[in-house]
Short mmCIF file of C-alpha atoms in Angstrom, two decimals:
data_model
loop_
_atom_site.label_atom_id
_atom_site.label_comp_id
_atom_site.label_asym_id
_atom_site.label_seq_id
_atom_site.Cartn_x
_atom_site.Cartn_y
_atom_site.Cartn_z
CA UNK A 19 135.17 119.67 38.67
CA UNK A 20 135.61 118.96 34.96
CA UNK A 21 138.70 121.14 34.80
CA UNK A 22 140.52 118.77 37.17
CA UNK A 23 140.13 115.69 34.97
CA UNK A 24 143.53 116.25 33.25
CA UNK A 25 145.14 116.44 36.68
CA UNK A 26 143.45 113.17 37.65
CA UNK A 27 144.76 111.45 34.51
CA UNK A 28 148.32 112.62 35.22
CA UNK A 29 148.12 111.66 38.91
CA UNK A 30 146.94 108.15 38.05
CA UNK A 31 150.02 107.63 35.91
CA UNK A 32 152.28 109.11 38.56
CA UNK A 33 150.78 106.84 41.20
CA UNK A 34 151.48 103.54 39.42
CA UNK A 35 154.87 104.80 38.26
CA UNK A 36 156.13 105.69 41.73
CA UNK A 37 154.32 103.02 43.71
CA UNK A 38 156.28 100.46 41.68
CA UNK A 39 159.51 101.89 43.09
CA UNK A 40 158.60 100.78 46.64
CA UNK A 41 155.85 98.16 46.25
CA UNK A 42 158.36 95.51 45.13
CA UNK A 43 160.49 95.64 48.30
CA UNK A 44 158.03 93.76 50.49
CA UNK A 45 157.38 91.09 47.83
CA UNK A 46 161.07 90.20 47.30
CA UNK A 47 161.14 87.18 49.68
CA UNK A 48 158.08 85.68 47.97
CA UNK A 49 159.63 86.27 44.56
CA UNK A 50 162.86 84.61 45.72
CA UNK A 51 160.94 81.52 46.87
CA UNK A 52 158.71 81.17 43.81
CA UNK A 53 161.38 81.93 41.20
CA UNK A 54 164.36 80.45 43.09
CA UNK A 55 166.06 83.82 42.64
CA UNK A 56 169.44 84.82 44.03
CA UNK A 57 170.15 88.14 45.72
CA UNK A 58 171.78 89.34 42.51
CA UNK A 59 168.50 88.69 40.71
CA UNK A 60 166.55 90.48 43.43
CA UNK A 61 168.86 93.49 43.08
CA UNK A 62 168.19 93.62 39.35
CA UNK A 63 164.42 93.43 39.91
CA UNK A 64 164.77 96.81 41.64
CA UNK A 65 167.72 98.18 39.70
CA UNK A 66 166.45 97.27 36.23
CA UNK A 67 163.43 99.50 36.73
CA UNK A 68 165.29 102.39 38.38
CA UNK A 69 168.15 102.20 35.87
CA UNK A 70 165.81 102.44 32.87
CA UNK A 71 164.12 105.43 34.50
CA UNK A 72 167.43 107.15 35.17
CA UNK A 73 168.95 106.43 31.79
CA UNK A 74 165.98 107.46 29.66
CA UNK A 75 164.40 110.42 31.47
CA UNK A 76 166.29 113.13 29.62
CA UNK A 77 166.01 111.41 26.25
CA UNK A 78 162.28 110.84 26.83
CA UNK A 79 161.77 114.53 27.46
CA UNK A 80 163.44 115.38 24.15
CA UNK A 81 161.38 112.81 22.26
CA UNK A 82 158.18 114.06 23.84
CA UNK A 83 159.00 117.64 22.84
CA UNK A 84 159.32 116.46 19.27
CA UNK A 85 156.43 114.00 18.94
CA UNK A 86 153.91 115.39 21.42
CA UNK A 87 153.59 115.15 25.20
CA UNK A 88 150.08 113.68 25.27
CA UNK A 89 150.94 111.04 22.68
CA UNK A 90 154.16 110.12 24.45
CA UNK A 91 152.42 109.93 27.82
CA UNK A 92 149.79 107.56 26.44
CA UNK A 93 152.45 105.42 24.79
CA UNK A 94 154.31 105.29 28.11
CA UNK A 95 151.17 104.21 29.97
CA UNK A 96 150.45 101.48 27.42
CA UNK A 97 154.01 100.15 27.52
CA UNK A 98 154.01 100.27 31.33
CA UNK A 99 150.77 98.26 31.43
CA UNK A 100 152.01 95.60 29.01
CA UNK A 101 155.26 95.28 30.95
CA UNK A 102 153.31 94.98 34.23
CA UNK A 103 151.33 92.10 32.76
CA UNK A 104 154.56 90.38 31.73
CA UNK A 105 156.07 90.94 35.20
CA UNK A 106 153.21 89.05 36.81
CA UNK A 107 153.43 86.22 34.27
CA UNK A 108 157.23 85.87 34.50
CA UNK A 109 158.24 82.19 34.84
CA UNK A 110 161.74 82.99 36.06
CA UNK A 111 163.89 85.83 37.37
CA UNK A 112 165.39 86.65 33.97
CA UNK A 113 162.02 87.32 32.37
CA UNK A 114 160.92 89.35 35.40
CA UNK A 115 164.04 91.53 35.22
CA UNK A 116 163.58 92.11 31.48
CA UNK A 117 159.94 93.07 32.02
CA UNK A 118 160.95 95.45 34.80
CA UNK A 119 163.38 97.18 32.44
CA UNK A 120 160.54 97.63 29.93
CA UNK A 121 158.40 99.00 32.76
CA UNK A 122 161.14 101.54 33.39
CA UNK A 123 161.12 102.57 29.73
CA UNK A 124 157.38 103.25 29.91
CA UNK A 125 157.81 104.94 33.26
CA UNK A 126 160.45 107.30 31.86
CA UNK A 127 158.02 108.40 29.13
CA UNK A 128 155.34 109.08 31.77
CA UNK A 129 157.71 110.78 34.21
CA UNK A 130 159.19 113.09 31.59
CA UNK A 131 155.87 114.25 30.13
CA UNK A 132 153.68 114.71 33.22
CA UNK A 133 154.90 118.25 34.07
CA UNK A 134 154.40 119.40 30.48
CA UNK A 135 150.84 118.06 30.46
CA UNK A 136 150.04 120.00 33.61
CA UNK A 137 151.64 123.13 32.18
CA UNK A 138 149.49 122.92 29.05
CA UNK A 139 146.30 122.17 30.99
CA UNK A 140 146.40 124.83 33.71
CA UNK A 141 147.26 128.50 34.14
CA UNK A 142 147.74 130.88 37.04
CA UNK A 143 146.59 129.74 40.46
CA UNK A 144 145.15 126.52 39.04
CA UNK A 145 148.63 125.58 37.84
CA UNK A 146 150.05 125.92 41.35
CA UNK A 147 147.20 123.83 42.74
CA UNK A 148 147.71 121.17 40.07
CA UNK A 149 151.42 120.82 40.77
CA UNK A 150 150.77 120.72 44.51
CA UNK A 151 148.25 117.88 44.15
CA UNK A 152 150.55 116.05 41.74
CA UNK A 153 153.43 116.26 44.21
CA UNK A 154 151.17 115.00 47.01
CA UNK A 155 150.07 112.08 44.82
CA UNK A 156 153.71 111.20 44.23
CA UNK A 157 154.43 111.20 47.94
CA UNK A 158 151.30 109.18 48.69
CA UNK A 159 152.37 106.56 46.11
CA UNK A 160 155.74 106.08 47.77
CA UNK A 161 154.13 105.91 51.20
CA UNK A 162 151.47 103.42 50.08
CA UNK A 163 153.90 101.15 48.23
CA UNK A 164 155.17 98.96 51.11
CA UNK A 165 151.74 98.52 52.68
CA UNK A 166 149.97 97.86 49.37
CA UNK A 167 152.70 95.41 48.40
CA UNK A 168 152.31 93.58 51.70
CA UNK A 169 148.54 93.33 51.41
CA UNK A 170 148.60 92.02 47.85
CA UNK A 171 151.47 89.60 48.45
CA UNK A 172 150.07 88.15 51.67
CA UNK A 173 146.41 87.85 50.72
CA UNK A 174 146.74 87.16 46.99
CA UNK A 175 150.20 86.63 45.45
CA UNK A 176 153.22 88.66 44.42
CA UNK A 177 152.20 88.89 40.70
CA UNK A 178 149.19 90.98 41.74
CA UNK A 179 151.49 93.86 42.75
CA UNK A 180 152.06 94.27 39.01
CA UNK A 181 148.62 93.35 37.72
CA UNK A 182 147.00 96.05 39.85
CA UNK A 183 148.59 98.53 37.44
CA UNK A 184 146.51 97.31 34.49
CA UNK A 185 143.07 98.76 35.31
CA UNK A 186 144.62 102.01 36.59
CA UNK A 187 146.66 102.41 33.40
CA UNK A 188 143.60 101.67 31.26
CA UNK A 189 141.56 104.35 33.02
CA UNK A 190 144.44 106.83 32.76
CA UNK A 191 144.81 106.20 29.00
CA UNK A 192 141.09 106.72 28.32
CA UNK A 193 140.97 109.84 30.47
CA UNK A 194 144.11 111.32 28.88
CA UNK A 195 142.75 110.84 25.35
CA UNK A 196 139.42 112.41 26.31
CA UNK A 197 140.34 115.30 28.59
CA UNK A 198 143.92 116.34 27.74
CA UNK A 199 144.31 118.55 24.69
CA UNK A 200 146.66 117.30 21.93
CA UNK A 201 149.93 119.18 21.54
CA UNK A 202 150.30 121.83 18.89
CA UNK A 203 153.69 120.85 17.60
CA UNK A 204 155.71 123.68 16.12
CA UNK A 205 159.09 123.09 14.59
CA UNK A 206 161.66 125.67 15.65
CA UNK A 207 162.96 128.13 13.07
CA UNK A 208 166.01 125.99 12.39
CA UNK A 209 163.92 122.88 11.76
CA UNK A 210 163.06 120.06 14.18
CA UNK A 211 165.58 119.62 16.98
CA UNK A 212 167.62 116.45 16.62
CA UNK A 213 167.40 113.93 19.43
CA UNK A 214 170.72 113.29 21.17
CA UNK A 215 170.47 109.54 20.56
CA UNK A 216 174.26 108.88 20.75
CA UNK A 217 174.43 110.68 24.09
CA UNK A 218 171.47 108.70 25.43
CA UNK A 219 173.07 105.41 24.35
CA UNK A 220 176.44 106.29 25.87
CA UNK A 221 174.84 107.35 29.17
CA UNK A 222 172.73 104.17 29.31
CA UNK A 223 175.75 101.94 28.64
CA UNK A 224 177.80 103.75 31.30
CA UNK A 225 175.10 103.52 33.97
CA UNK A 226 174.22 99.92 33.15
CA UNK A 227 177.81 98.64 33.05
CA UNK A 228 178.68 100.44 36.29
CA UNK A 229 175.67 98.93 38.07
CA UNK A 230 176.48 95.49 36.66
CA UNK A 231 180.11 95.79 37.72
CA UNK A 232 179.15 96.72 41.28
CA UNK A 233 176.67 93.86 41.60
CA UNK A 234 179.03 91.37 39.95
CA UNK A 235 181.95 92.49 42.11
CA UNK A 236 179.98 91.92 45.30
CA UNK A 237 178.97 88.46 44.11
CA UNK A 238 182.09 87.09 42.37
CA UNK A 239 184.98 89.32 43.48
CA UNK A 240 186.37 92.68 42.45
CA UNK A 241 189.32 91.37 40.46
CA UNK A 242 187.41 88.95 38.25
CA UNK A 243 187.61 89.39 34.51
CA UNK A 244 183.90 90.12 34.05
CA UNK A 245 183.90 92.71 36.84
CA UNK A 246 186.95 94.53 35.50
CA UNK A 247 185.55 94.42 31.98
CA UNK A 248 182.31 96.03 33.19
CA UNK A 249 184.24 98.86 34.84
CA UNK A 250 186.37 99.33 31.72
CA UNK A 251 183.21 99.61 29.62
CA UNK A 252 181.90 102.18 32.13
CA UNK A 253 184.99 104.36 31.71
CA UNK A 254 184.90 104.14 27.92
CA UNK A 255 181.17 104.91 27.80
CA UNK A 256 181.60 107.92 30.12
CA UNK A 257 184.42 109.28 27.97
CA UNK A 258 182.25 108.78 24.90
CA UNK A 259 179.34 110.55 26.62
CA UNK A 260 181.48 113.56 27.49
CA UNK A 261 182.88 113.79 23.96
CA UNK A 262 179.42 113.43 22.39
CA UNK A 263 177.83 116.06 24.62
CA UNK A 264 180.66 118.56 24.04
CA UNK A 265 180.55 118.00 20.29
CA UNK A 266 176.75 118.31 20.17
CA UNK A 267 176.81 121.58 22.13
CA UNK A 268 179.67 122.97 20.01
CA UNK A 269 177.71 122.30 16.82
CA UNK A 270 174.68 124.13 18.17
CA UNK A 271 172.66 120.97 18.80
CA UNK A 272 170.62 119.94 21.84
CA UNK A 273 172.77 117.77 24.14
CA UNK A 274 171.00 115.42 26.54
CA UNK A 275 172.91 117.14 29.37
CA UNK A 276 174.78 120.41 28.93
CA UNK A 277 178.01 119.51 30.74
CA UNK A 278 178.87 123.20 31.10
CA UNK A 279 176.17 123.35 33.78
CA UNK A 280 178.27 121.06 35.97
CA UNK A 281 180.90 123.82 36.16
CA UNK A 282 178.39 125.85 38.15
CA UNK A 283 179.07 124.99 41.83
CA UNK A 284 175.41 125.29 42.79
CA UNK A 285 174.20 123.00 40.01
CA UNK A 286 176.94 120.44 40.67
CA UNK A 287 176.16 120.54 44.39
CA UNK A 288 172.47 119.93 43.77
CA UNK A 289 173.18 116.99 41.45
CA UNK A 290 175.43 115.48 44.12
CA UNK A 291 172.73 116.05 46.72
CA UNK A 292 170.07 114.40 44.54
CA UNK A 293 172.29 111.36 43.94
CA UNK A 294 173.21 110.90 47.61
CA UNK A 295 169.75 111.71 48.98
CA UNK A 296 168.05 108.90 47.10
CA UNK A 297 170.86 106.44 47.68
CA UNK A 298 171.33 107.28 51.34
CA UNK A 299 167.63 107.17 52.22
CA UNK A 300 166.29 104.33 50.10
CA UNK A 301 169.19 102.04 49.20
CA UNK A 302 168.85 100.06 52.44
CA UNK A 303 165.14 99.24 52.10
CA UNK A 304 165.64 96.09 50.01
CA UNK A 305 167.79 94.49 52.71
CA UNK A 306 165.53 95.77 55.48
CA UNK A 307 162.53 94.10 53.88
CA UNK A 308 164.42 90.80 53.60
CA UNK A 309 165.50 91.07 57.24
CA UNK A 310 162.00 91.78 58.50
CA UNK A 311 160.49 88.76 56.75
CA UNK A 312 163.23 86.14 56.65
CA UNK A 313 164.91 86.83 60.01
CA UNK A 314 162.39 88.65 62.22
CA UNK A 315 159.59 86.53 60.78
CA UNK A 316 157.04 89.21 59.92
CA UNK A 317 154.32 88.70 57.36
CA UNK A 318 154.42 90.80 54.16
CA UNK A 319 151.73 93.13 55.55
CA UNK A 320 153.56 93.60 58.84
CA UNK A 321 156.84 94.18 56.99
CA UNK A 322 155.13 96.78 54.82
CA UNK A 323 153.81 98.54 57.90
CA UNK A 324 157.28 98.47 59.46
CA UNK A 325 158.78 100.24 56.44
CA UNK A 326 156.01 102.81 56.08
CA UNK A 327 157.30 105.42 58.60
CA UNK A 328 160.01 106.71 56.23
CA UNK A 329 157.71 107.40 53.28
CA UNK A 330 154.82 108.51 55.50
CA UNK A 331 156.98 111.01 57.41
CA UNK A 332 158.41 112.40 54.17
CA UNK A 333 154.91 112.78 52.72
CA UNK A 334 153.56 114.62 55.78
CA UNK A 335 156.56 116.95 56.00
CA UNK A 336 156.52 117.69 52.27
CA UNK A 337 152.82 118.55 52.33
CA UNK A 338 152.78 120.72 55.44
CA UNK A 339 156.28 122.21 55.43
CA UNK A 340 157.13 122.23 51.74
CA UNK A 341 155.62 125.64 51.03
CA UNK A 342 157.46 127.22 53.96
CA UNK A 343 160.74 125.59 52.88
CA UNK A 344 160.50 127.43 49.57
CA UNK A 345 161.07 130.72 51.43
CA UNK A 346 164.53 129.63 52.57
CA UNK A 347 167.73 129.53 50.57
CA UNK A 348 167.64 126.04 48.95
CA UNK A 349 170.83 124.81 50.60
CA UNK A 350 169.21 124.85 54.03
CA UNK A 351 166.25 122.50 53.49
CA UNK A 352 168.23 120.29 51.09
CA UNK A 353 171.47 120.20 53.05
CA UNK A 354 169.67 119.99 56.38
CA UNK A 355 167.39 117.27 55.02
CA UNK A 356 170.40 115.21 53.96
CA UNK A 357 171.97 115.59 57.39
CA UNK A 358 168.71 114.40 58.96
CA UNK A 359 168.76 111.36 56.66
CA UNK A 360 172.28 110.66 57.93
CA UNK A 361 171.07 111.00 61.53
CA UNK A 362 168.20 108.61 60.81
CA UNK A 363 170.61 106.02 59.40
CA UNK A 364 172.80 106.33 62.49
CA UNK A 365 169.73 105.78 64.69
CA UNK A 366 168.94 102.65 62.69
CA UNK A 367 172.51 101.48 63.15
CA UNK A 368 172.38 102.09 66.90
CA UNK A 369 169.27 99.92 67.20
CA UNK A 370 170.52 97.09 64.99
CA UNK A 371 171.52 94.21 67.26
CA UNK A 372 171.02 90.44 66.85
CA UNK A 373 167.97 90.73 69.13
CA UNK A 374 166.44 93.75 67.31
CA UNK A 375 162.90 93.73 65.96
CA UNK A 376 160.62 96.01 64.00
CA UNK A 377 160.35 98.52 66.86
CA UNK A 378 164.05 99.30 66.53
CA UNK A 379 163.39 100.84 63.12
CA UNK A 380 160.69 103.36 63.92
CA UNK A 381 162.60 106.45 65.03
CA UNK A 382 165.41 106.05 62.54
CA UNK A 383 162.95 105.75 59.65
CA UNK A 384 160.91 108.72 60.91
CA UNK A 385 163.97 110.98 61.21
CA UNK A 386 165.21 109.93 57.76
CA UNK A 387 161.71 110.51 56.37
CA UNK A 388 161.62 114.03 57.79
CA UNK A 389 164.90 114.69 56.02
CA UNK A 390 163.55 113.40 52.71
CA UNK A 391 160.41 115.51 53.15
CA UNK A 392 162.47 118.65 53.70
CA UNK A 393 164.91 118.11 50.84
CA UNK A 394 162.78 116.67 48.04
CA UNK A 395 160.16 119.39 47.35
CA UNK A 396 162.74 122.08 46.54
CA UNK A 397 165.32 120.04 44.60
CA UNK A 398 163.97 120.67 41.10
CA UNK A 399 163.05 124.31 41.62
CA UNK A 400 166.47 124.94 43.19
CA UNK A 401 168.25 123.34 40.22
CA UNK A 402 166.15 125.35 37.76
CA UNK A 403 167.04 128.59 39.57
CA UNK A 404 170.78 127.97 39.16
CA UNK A 405 170.72 127.76 35.34
CA UNK A 406 169.54 130.03 32.52
CA UNK A 407 165.75 129.92 31.99
CA UNK A 408 166.08 128.03 28.71
CA UNK A 409 167.89 125.24 30.57
CA UNK A 410 165.29 124.88 33.36
CA UNK A 411 163.68 121.80 31.80
CA UNK A 412 167.02 120.10 31.41
CA UNK A 413 167.89 120.92 35.02
CA UNK A 414 164.68 119.34 36.30
CA UNK A 415 165.24 116.23 34.22
CA UNK A 416 168.83 115.99 35.43
CA UNK A 417 167.72 116.09 39.08
CA UNK A 418 165.32 113.19 38.63
CA UNK A 419 167.91 111.29 36.58
CA UNK A 420 170.53 111.62 39.33
CA UNK A 421 167.97 110.64 41.97
CA UNK A 422 167.05 107.39 40.22
CA UNK A 423 170.69 106.66 39.46
CA UNK A 424 171.53 107.23 43.14
CA UNK A 425 169.12 104.53 44.28
CA UNK A 426 170.30 102.14 41.55
CA UNK A 427 173.95 102.46 42.51
CA UNK A 428 173.22 102.41 46.25
CA UNK A 429 171.40 99.06 46.04
CA UNK A 430 174.39 97.57 44.22
CA UNK A 431 177.04 99.04 46.55
CA UNK A 432 175.18 98.32 49.79
CA UNK A 433 174.40 94.78 48.65
CA UNK A 434 178.10 94.13 48.08
CA UNK A 435 179.08 95.46 51.52
CA UNK A 436 176.26 93.55 53.19
CA UNK A 437 177.32 90.17 51.79
CA UNK A 438 180.97 90.87 52.63
CA UNK A 439 180.19 91.74 56.26
CA UNK A 440 177.73 88.87 56.70
CA UNK A 441 180.23 86.41 55.20
CA UNK A 442 182.92 87.63 57.62
CA UNK A 443 180.62 86.99 60.59
CA UNK A 444 179.66 83.51 59.33
CA UNK A 445 183.30 82.61 58.67
CA UNK A 446 184.36 83.81 62.13
CA UNK A 447 181.93 81.37 63.75
CA UNK A 448 183.84 78.39 62.30
CA UNK A 449 180.58 76.44 61.86
CA UNK A 450 179.65 77.43 58.31
CA UNK A 451 181.66 75.55 55.65
CA UNK A 452 181.00 78.08 52.85
CA UNK A 453 180.56 81.54 54.36
CA UNK A 454 180.23 83.32 51.02
CA UNK A 455 177.45 81.01 49.92
CA UNK A 456 175.76 81.40 53.30
CA UNK A 457 175.92 85.20 53.07
CA UNK A 458 174.43 85.07 49.56
CA UNK A 459 171.58 82.92 50.93
CA UNK A 460 170.93 85.46 53.69
CA UNK A 461 170.86 88.30 51.15
CA UNK A 462 168.44 86.27 49.03
CA UNK A 463 165.92 85.95 51.87
CA UNK A 464 166.82 82.31 52.63
CA UNK A 465 167.69 82.71 56.30
CA UNK A 466 165.31 80.01 57.48
CA UNK A 467 166.70 77.54 54.96
CA UNK A 468 170.12 78.02 56.51
CA UNK A 469 168.69 77.34 59.95
CA UNK A 470 166.79 74.25 58.78
CA UNK A 471 169.95 72.89 57.13
CA UNK A 472 171.71 72.75 60.51
CA UNK A 473 171.55 69.54 62.58
CA UNK A 474 168.48 69.36 64.82
CA UNK A 475 170.45 69.90 68.00
CA UNK A 476 172.23 72.99 66.65
CA UNK A 477 169.37 74.95 65.18
CA UNK A 478 169.09 77.40 68.06
CA UNK A 479 172.76 78.25 67.62
CA UNK A 480 172.26 78.51 63.86
CA UNK A 481 169.31 80.85 64.40
CA UNK A 482 171.43 83.11 66.62
CA UNK A 483 174.25 83.09 64.08
CA UNK A 484 171.86 84.10 61.31
CA UNK A 485 170.65 87.01 63.44
CA UNK A 486 174.25 88.02 64.15
CA UNK A 487 175.32 87.88 60.51
CA UNK A 488 172.34 89.85 59.23
CA UNK A 489 172.74 92.46 61.98
CA UNK A 490 176.44 92.82 61.11
CA UNK A 491 175.60 93.32 57.45
CA UNK A 492 172.91 95.89 58.19
CA UNK A 493 175.25 97.68 60.57
CA UNK A 494 177.65 98.24 57.66
CA UNK A 495 174.78 99.22 55.35
CA UNK A 496 173.42 101.87 57.73
CA UNK A 497 176.90 103.29 58.34
CA UNK A 498 177.57 103.67 54.61
CA UNK A 499 174.12 105.19 54.05
CA UNK A 500 174.78 107.70 56.83
CA UNK A 501 178.18 108.62 55.38
CA UNK A 502 176.70 109.10 51.90
CA UNK A 503 173.83 111.29 53.12
CA UNK A 504 176.11 113.26 55.45
CA UNK A 505 178.58 113.90 52.65
CA UNK A 506 175.74 115.03 50.42
CA UNK A 507 174.51 117.45 53.07
CA UNK A 508 177.94 119.00 53.52
CA UNK A 509 178.45 119.33 49.76
CA UNK A 510 175.10 121.06 49.32
CA UNK A 511 175.69 123.44 52.22
CA UNK A 512 179.16 124.29 50.89
CA UNK A 513 178.41 124.69 47.17
CA UNK A 514 174.78 125.72 46.68
CA UNK A 515 174.08 129.41 46.69
CA UNK A 516 170.86 131.28 45.84
CA UNK A 517 170.57 132.64 42.33
CA UNK A 518 170.73 136.33 41.61
CA UNK A 519 167.36 137.52 40.25
CA UNK A 520 167.40 137.29 36.46
CA UNK A 521 170.98 136.04 36.38
CA UNK A 522 170.23 132.40 35.80
CA UNK A 523 172.16 131.20 38.77
CA UNK A 524 175.52 131.70 40.26
CA UNK A 525 174.67 134.79 42.27
CA UNK A 526 174.40 135.31 45.97
CA UNK A 527 171.23 137.32 46.29
CA UNK A 528 167.92 136.22 47.69
CA UNK A 529 166.50 133.00 46.27
CA UNK A 530 164.51 133.22 43.08
CA UNK A 531 160.76 132.80 43.29
CA UNK A 532 159.48 129.24 43.34
CA UNK A 533 158.72 127.83 39.90
CA UNK A 534 155.38 126.08 40.18
CA UNK A 535 156.08 124.37 36.86
CA UNK A 536 159.18 122.74 38.25
CA UNK A 537 157.84 120.98 41.34
CA UNK A 538 159.90 117.96 42.31
CA UNK A 539 158.32 114.61 41.75
CA UNK A 540 157.92 112.76 44.95
CA UNK A 541 159.98 110.17 46.80
#
């Protein structure tokens, strides 16, 4: 059993890292009440964490290669723990968002180094077992997040969803220092590789300004000066990123992302699939959690249970069908999985009426979860098989970067469309003096406050209007999610082709053998 202690240390870090992606959803209404937070703030509580993960994954991998994977993993755990403490102590939404960003920085260090730690700790069949258990732990974390968040929020308080990370992180740090061997750092023949810091900064600025512009546009209008400035900064930062990466590659350096890989149809198709899979499947969960608690009236635990089918179905499918999916050409499980996510979103849309309740979600979430379970386990190995072997690590990091970025952007885009649709429904009723403000209150989990603000004799009508407006917003959200996932599925099926053996991608022969060191990392 002693040989599995390194795996345990890595799985503990993976658990708190990924559970914090989904555990927050159920606690959002409580956070909104305690911190008097707007929907924009709630979006940033989710997006700040995911954005930091997406922006820093590739750079973290490069830093870890230079300074040591074990050391970087421990630093990431420590930073994640400190940030979790600050999240729970946050006196207002601004401090909470800042602490979540710091959590994401620590999470990126953990996410980027975990595969390398397993590679250095295990060989042969043990390595395959280790990556299989690690992938299962990732899936279990995502599945447990909503339920664990509900239990802690309902029976204790929302800060405990962050404080529960502290003892787990402490145990993981002690175990890592005791049972994981330190890295033997060897400088390459040309000297230590330089970190692509300018590229990392440009990518972070582009992703952050784009997310801010989308959230700001949905809140204050798409032609406002701040919104347009954010989009202009996005364009400039993207141009700078492209120039920096081309120049770094031309000078023989190590770019954060080799843009030449995007000229490979298979690689570009897989990146598109990763982006649209995460956004299409998970972008709607924030609004669903708010609907379940503020409109349907469920407790945090019941809301967590209602959201569990998606993650639970994906976990079960990934565990029991993942190995068999590896025998197929990657475009079939990934493309087919995306199409199933689209079908699940359409089922959710069909069941979303003003009278709908939690039971209307079950089959749509299950179908979407099956799609996620089919597509996720082969994403990284498929990307690695389409590029030269020396670029396999970069390919895996790029997949996870695009996945996190997909969820970040989806939350912003779907939030904007939700408030627009809800505001239209409220305005059409002729009974709400400020429809935009009312829609923002709905998106912030304040549905009951809107009902209580109505005159006593009109509260039943106000309650029905709230149900109508939220259902109309979710209808738009599910439709957009279905379109995104469906588009991703078609792109993957059209562009992704199996790699020719030994060719590093681009061929049309049978799929390359599964890389056990490139297992995808959960939901």
